[in-house]
Short mmCIF file of C-alpha atoms and ligand atoms in Angstrom, two decimals:
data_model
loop_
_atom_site.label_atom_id
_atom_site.label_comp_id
_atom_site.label_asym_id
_atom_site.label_seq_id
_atom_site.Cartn_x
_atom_site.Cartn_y
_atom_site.Cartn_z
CA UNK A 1 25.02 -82.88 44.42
CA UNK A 2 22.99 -83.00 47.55
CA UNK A 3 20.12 -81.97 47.66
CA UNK A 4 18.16 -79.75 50.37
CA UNK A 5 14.62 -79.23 51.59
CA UNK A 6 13.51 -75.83 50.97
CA UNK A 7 9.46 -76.33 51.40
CA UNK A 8 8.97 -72.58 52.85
CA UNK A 9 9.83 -73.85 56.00
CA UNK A 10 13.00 -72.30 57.42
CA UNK A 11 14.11 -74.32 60.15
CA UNK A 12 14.54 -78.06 58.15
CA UNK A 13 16.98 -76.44 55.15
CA UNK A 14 19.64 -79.03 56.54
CA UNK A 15 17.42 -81.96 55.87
CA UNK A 16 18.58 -84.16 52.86
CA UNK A 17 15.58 -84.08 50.73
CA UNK A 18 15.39 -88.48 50.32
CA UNK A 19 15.82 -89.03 53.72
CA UNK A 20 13.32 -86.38 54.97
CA UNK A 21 10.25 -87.73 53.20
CA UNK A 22 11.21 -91.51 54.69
CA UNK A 23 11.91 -89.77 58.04
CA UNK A 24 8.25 -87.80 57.60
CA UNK A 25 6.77 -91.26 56.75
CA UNK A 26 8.19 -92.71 60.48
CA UNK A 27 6.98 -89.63 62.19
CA UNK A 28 3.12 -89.44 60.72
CA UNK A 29 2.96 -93.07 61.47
CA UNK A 30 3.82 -92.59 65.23
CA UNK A 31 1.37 -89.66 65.42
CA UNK A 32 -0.66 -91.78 64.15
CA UNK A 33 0.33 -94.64 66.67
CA UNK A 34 -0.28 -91.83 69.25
CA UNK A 35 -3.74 -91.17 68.56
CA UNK A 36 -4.85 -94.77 69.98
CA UNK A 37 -3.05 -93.51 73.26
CA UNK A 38 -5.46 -91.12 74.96
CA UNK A 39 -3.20 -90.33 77.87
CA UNK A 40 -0.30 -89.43 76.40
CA UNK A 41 -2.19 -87.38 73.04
CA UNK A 42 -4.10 -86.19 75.79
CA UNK A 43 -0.86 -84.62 77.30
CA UNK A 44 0.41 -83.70 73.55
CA UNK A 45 -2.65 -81.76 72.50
CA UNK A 46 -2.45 -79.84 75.81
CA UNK A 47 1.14 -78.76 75.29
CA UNK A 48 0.82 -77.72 71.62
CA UNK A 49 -2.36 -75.84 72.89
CA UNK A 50 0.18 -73.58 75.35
CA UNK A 51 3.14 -74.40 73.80
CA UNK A 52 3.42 -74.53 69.84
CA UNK A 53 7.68 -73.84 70.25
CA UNK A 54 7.88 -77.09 72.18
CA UNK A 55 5.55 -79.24 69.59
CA UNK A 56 7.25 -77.89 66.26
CA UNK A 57 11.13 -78.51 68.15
CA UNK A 58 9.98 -82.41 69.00
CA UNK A 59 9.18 -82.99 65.63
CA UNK A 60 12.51 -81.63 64.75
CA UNK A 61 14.69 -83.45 67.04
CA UNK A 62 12.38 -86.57 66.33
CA UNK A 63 13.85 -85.90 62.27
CA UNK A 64 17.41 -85.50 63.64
CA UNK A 65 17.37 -88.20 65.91
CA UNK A 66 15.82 -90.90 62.90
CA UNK A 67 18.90 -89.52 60.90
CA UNK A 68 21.79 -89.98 63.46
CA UNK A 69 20.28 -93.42 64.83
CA UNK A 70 19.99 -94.37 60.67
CA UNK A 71 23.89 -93.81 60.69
CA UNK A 72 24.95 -95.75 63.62
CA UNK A 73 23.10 -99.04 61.95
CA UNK A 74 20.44 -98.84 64.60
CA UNK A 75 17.22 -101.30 63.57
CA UNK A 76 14.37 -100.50 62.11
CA UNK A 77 12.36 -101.20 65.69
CA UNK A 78 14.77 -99.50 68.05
CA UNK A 79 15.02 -96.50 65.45
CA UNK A 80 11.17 -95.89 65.99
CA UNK A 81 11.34 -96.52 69.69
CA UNK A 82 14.05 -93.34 69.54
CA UNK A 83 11.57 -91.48 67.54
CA UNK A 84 8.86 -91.85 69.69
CA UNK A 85 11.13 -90.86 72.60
CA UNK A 86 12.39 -87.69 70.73
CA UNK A 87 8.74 -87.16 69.93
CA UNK A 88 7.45 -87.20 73.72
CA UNK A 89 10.63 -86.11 75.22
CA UNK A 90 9.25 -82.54 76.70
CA UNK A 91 5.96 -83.81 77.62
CA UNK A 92 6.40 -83.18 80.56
CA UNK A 93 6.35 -79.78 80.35
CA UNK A 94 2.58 -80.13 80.11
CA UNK A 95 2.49 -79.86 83.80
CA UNK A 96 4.58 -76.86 83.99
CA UNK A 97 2.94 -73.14 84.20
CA UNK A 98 3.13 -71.79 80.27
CA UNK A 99 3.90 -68.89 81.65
CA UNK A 100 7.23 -69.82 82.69
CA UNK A 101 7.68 -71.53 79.67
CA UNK A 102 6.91 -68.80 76.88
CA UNK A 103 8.57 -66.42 79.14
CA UNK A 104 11.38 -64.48 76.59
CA UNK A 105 13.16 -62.78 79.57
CA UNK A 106 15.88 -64.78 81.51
CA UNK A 107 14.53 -67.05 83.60
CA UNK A 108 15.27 -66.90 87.35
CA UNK A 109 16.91 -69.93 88.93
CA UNK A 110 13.95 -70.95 90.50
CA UNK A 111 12.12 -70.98 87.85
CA UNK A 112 15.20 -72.89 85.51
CA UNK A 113 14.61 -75.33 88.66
CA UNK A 114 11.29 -75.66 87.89
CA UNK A 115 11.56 -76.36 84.18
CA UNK A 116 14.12 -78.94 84.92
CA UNK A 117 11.02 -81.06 86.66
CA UNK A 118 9.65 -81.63 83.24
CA UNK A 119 11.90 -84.77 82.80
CA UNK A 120 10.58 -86.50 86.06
CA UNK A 121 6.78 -84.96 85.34
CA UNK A 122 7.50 -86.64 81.25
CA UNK A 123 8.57 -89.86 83.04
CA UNK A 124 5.59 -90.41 85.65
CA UNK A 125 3.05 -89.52 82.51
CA UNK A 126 4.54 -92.49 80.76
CA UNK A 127 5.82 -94.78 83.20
CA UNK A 128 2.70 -97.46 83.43
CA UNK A 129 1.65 -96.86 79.80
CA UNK A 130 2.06 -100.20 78.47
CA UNK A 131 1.74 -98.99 74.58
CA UNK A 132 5.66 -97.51 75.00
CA UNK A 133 8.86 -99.23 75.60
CA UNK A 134 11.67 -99.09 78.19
CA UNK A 135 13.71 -97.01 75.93
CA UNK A 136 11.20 -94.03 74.58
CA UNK A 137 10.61 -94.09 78.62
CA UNK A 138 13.88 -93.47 79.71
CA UNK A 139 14.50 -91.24 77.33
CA UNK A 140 11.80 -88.90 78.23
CA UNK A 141 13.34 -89.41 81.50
CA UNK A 142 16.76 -88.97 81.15
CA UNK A 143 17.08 -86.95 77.87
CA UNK A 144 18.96 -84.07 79.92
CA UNK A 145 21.41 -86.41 81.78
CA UNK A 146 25.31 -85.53 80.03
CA UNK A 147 27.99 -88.15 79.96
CA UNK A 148 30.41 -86.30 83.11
CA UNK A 149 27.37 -86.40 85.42
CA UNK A 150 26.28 -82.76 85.21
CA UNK A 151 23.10 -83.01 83.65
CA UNK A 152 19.56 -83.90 85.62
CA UNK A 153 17.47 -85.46 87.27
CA UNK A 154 19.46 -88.44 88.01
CA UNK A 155 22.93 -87.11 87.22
CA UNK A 156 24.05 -90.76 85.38
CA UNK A 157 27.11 -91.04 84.17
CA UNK A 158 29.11 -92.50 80.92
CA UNK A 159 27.23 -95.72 80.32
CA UNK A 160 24.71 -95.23 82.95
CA UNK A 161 23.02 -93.46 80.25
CA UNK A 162 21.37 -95.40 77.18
CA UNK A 163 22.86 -94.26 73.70
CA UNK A 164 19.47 -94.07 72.43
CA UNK A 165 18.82 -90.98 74.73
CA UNK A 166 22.04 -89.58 73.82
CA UNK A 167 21.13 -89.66 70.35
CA UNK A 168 18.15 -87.47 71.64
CA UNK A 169 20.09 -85.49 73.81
CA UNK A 170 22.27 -84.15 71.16
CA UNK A 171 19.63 -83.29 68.81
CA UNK A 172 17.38 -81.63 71.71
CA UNK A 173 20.58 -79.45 72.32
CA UNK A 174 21.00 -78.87 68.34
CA UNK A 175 17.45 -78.15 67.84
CA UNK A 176 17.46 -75.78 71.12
CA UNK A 177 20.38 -73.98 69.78
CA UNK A 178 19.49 -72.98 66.44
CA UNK A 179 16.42 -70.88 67.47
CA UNK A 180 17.31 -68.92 70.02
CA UNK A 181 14.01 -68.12 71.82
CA UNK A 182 14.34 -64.87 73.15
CA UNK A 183 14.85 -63.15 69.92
CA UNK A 184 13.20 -65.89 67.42
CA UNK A 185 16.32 -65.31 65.41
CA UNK A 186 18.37 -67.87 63.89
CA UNK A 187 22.12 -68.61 65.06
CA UNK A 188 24.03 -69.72 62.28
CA UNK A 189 24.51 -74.04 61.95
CA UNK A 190 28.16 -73.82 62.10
CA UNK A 191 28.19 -71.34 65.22
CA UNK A 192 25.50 -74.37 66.91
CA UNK A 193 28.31 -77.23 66.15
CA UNK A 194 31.04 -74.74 67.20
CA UNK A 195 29.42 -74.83 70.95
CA UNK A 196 28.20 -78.52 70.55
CA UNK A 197 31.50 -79.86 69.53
CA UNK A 198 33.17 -78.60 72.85
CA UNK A 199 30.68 -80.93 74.97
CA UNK A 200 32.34 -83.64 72.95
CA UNK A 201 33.68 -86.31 74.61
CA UNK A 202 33.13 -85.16 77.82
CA UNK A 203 29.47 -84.30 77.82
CA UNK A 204 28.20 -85.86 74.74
CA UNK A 205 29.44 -89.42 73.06
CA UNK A 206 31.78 -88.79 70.32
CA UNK A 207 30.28 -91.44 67.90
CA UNK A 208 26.61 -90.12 68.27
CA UNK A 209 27.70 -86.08 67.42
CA UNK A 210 29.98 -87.94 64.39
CA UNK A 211 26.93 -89.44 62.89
CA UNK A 212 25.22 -86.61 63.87
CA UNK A 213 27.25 -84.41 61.52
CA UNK A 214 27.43 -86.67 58.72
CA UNK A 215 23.48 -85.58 58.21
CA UNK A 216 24.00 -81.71 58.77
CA UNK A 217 24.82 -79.32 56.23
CA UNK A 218 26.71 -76.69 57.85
CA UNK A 219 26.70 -74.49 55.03
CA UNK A 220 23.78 -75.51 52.99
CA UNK A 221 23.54 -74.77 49.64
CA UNK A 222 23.42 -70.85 48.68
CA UNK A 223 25.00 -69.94 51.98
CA UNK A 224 26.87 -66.69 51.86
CA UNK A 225 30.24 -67.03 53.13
CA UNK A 226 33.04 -65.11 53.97
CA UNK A 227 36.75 -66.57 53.86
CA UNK A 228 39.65 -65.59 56.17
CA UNK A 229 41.45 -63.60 53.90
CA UNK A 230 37.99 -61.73 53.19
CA UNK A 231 36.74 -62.96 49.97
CA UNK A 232 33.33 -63.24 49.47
CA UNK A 233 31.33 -66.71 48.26
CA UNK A 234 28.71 -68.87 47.84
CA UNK A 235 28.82 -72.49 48.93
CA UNK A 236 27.94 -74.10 45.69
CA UNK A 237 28.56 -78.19 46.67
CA UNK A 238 28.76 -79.65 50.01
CA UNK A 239 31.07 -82.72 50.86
CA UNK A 240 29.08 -85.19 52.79
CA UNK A 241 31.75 -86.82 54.83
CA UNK A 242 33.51 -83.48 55.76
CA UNK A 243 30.45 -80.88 55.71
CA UNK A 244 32.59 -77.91 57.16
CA UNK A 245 34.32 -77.99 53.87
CA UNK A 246 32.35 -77.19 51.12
CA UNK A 247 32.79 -76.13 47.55
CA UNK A 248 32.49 -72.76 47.32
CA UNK A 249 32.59 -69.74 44.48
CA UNK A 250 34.40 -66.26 44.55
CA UNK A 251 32.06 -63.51 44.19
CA UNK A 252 33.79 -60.42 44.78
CA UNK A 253 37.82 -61.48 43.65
CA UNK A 254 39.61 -58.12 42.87
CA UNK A 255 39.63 -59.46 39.17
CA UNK A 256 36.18 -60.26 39.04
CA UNK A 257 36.83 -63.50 38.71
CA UNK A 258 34.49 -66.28 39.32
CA UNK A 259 35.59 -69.19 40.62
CA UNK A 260 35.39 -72.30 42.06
CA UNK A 261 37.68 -73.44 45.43
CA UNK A 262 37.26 -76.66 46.99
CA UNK A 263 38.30 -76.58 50.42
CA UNK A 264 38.65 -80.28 50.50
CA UNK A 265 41.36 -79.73 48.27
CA UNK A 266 42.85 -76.15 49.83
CA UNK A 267 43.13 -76.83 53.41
CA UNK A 268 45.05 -73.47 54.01
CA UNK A 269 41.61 -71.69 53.49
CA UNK A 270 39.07 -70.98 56.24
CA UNK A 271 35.59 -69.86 56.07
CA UNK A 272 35.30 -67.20 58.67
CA UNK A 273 31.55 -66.28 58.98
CA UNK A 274 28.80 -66.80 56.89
CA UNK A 275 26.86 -63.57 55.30
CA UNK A 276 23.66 -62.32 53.80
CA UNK A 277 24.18 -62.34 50.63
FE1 FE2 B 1 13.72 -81.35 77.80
#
């Protein structure tokens, strides 16, 4: 049975519990890294002075990113050059008015426009820093850039753009997604991939979001669910390779019967929505 991270801290619950403690180890080592870099802890300290949101979702996407890079067979040395990268990536956002940034409201165009300089602003912090490599640069730089050309500053397209900063992108947009940060509410995993998987192959790389999944529990453990046909259950077991369909048990069958259904095995049944349960 897998098993999930449940440390009173909400927002990692998809983490498998093994990998997160190696993952942690990788990330306190590169803070620690960091601190012999005055320029760019200089730049970190600043932004989790103004902006906490921003510090807490690197760390995040830093996890993520370790995971997915783990399951494309990425080495051990390239792995923590992504993790630094995932680490820094907003850091550029230092140099933009916190104002703008903590605003909850919708943000005007112009000031969208001026958020979007955080990539270049992230890039020039970094760019003669000798201490980090080519590829935690350009992903700082080009961790908003989307396979079809749409995304900024540069607008690169398909392999114009390093997979190690696709790796990043995806998680940013996971991360991003999850919290939404107007209401500090939570949108539900599977609602996240549902939007996510439509950028797929057109936006994002198809083999980065595959990996991607394989370390995401959609329906983690103890999720409330609600089937098509409207019974009620719990998602008891998750299925690594297929996460959207778990093992789940009937809580409210007519009978009063408790049961188990894989949906591995029944593909005619559908979650429909998960539930407080
Ligand atoms: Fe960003």
């Amino acid at each position: 049975m897998a098993m999930y991270h449940s440390k009173g801290k909400e927002r990692i619950e998809w983490i498998p519990l093994r990998a997160h403690l190696e993952v942690e180890n990788i990330i306190e080592n590169l803070l620690n890294n960091l601190k012999e870099n005055e320029n760019v802890l200089y730049s970190m300290t600043e932004l989790m002075g103004t902006d906490m949101y921003t510090y807490k979702h690197s760390v995040n996407v830093a996890i993520l990113a370790i995971l997915t890079a783990k399951s494309l067979g990425i080495n051990t040395k390239q792995i923590k050059e992504i993790a630094m990268g995932a680490l820094l990536h907003d850091i550029g956002k230092v140099r933009i008015d916190p104002e703008i940034l903590n605003k909850s409201e919708e943000l005007s165009e112009q000031e969208q426009e001026t958020i979007r300089n955080h990539t270049e602003y992230g890039y020039d912090i970094v760019r003669n820093d000798l201490s980090l490599s080519y590829i935690t640069k350009q992903i700082i730089y080009s961790h908003h850039e989307l396979l079809d050309g749409s995304g900024y500053p540069r607008g690169l397209r398909g392999k114009e753009i390093l997979k190690s900063s696709m790796i990043v992108t995806m998680c940013d947009m996971f991360d991003s997604m999850t919290l939404d940060k107007s209401s500090r509410s939570k949108t539900p995993i599977y609602k996240v991939l549902e939007t996510l998987s439509s950028k797929v192959p057109d936006k994002i790389d198809s083999e980065v979001y595959d990996k991607f999944l394989e370390n995401i529990a959609i329906y983690p453990i103890g999720t409330g669910v609600i089937l098509e046909d409207g019974r009620k259950a719990i998602v008891v077991d998750i299925h690594r390779a297929c996460p959207t369909r778990p093992i789940v048990k009937i809580i409210n069958d007519e009978n009063n019967d408790y049961y188990e259904i894989d949906l591995m095995k029944k593909l005619t049944v559908f979650i429909k929505d998960t539930i407080e349960l």
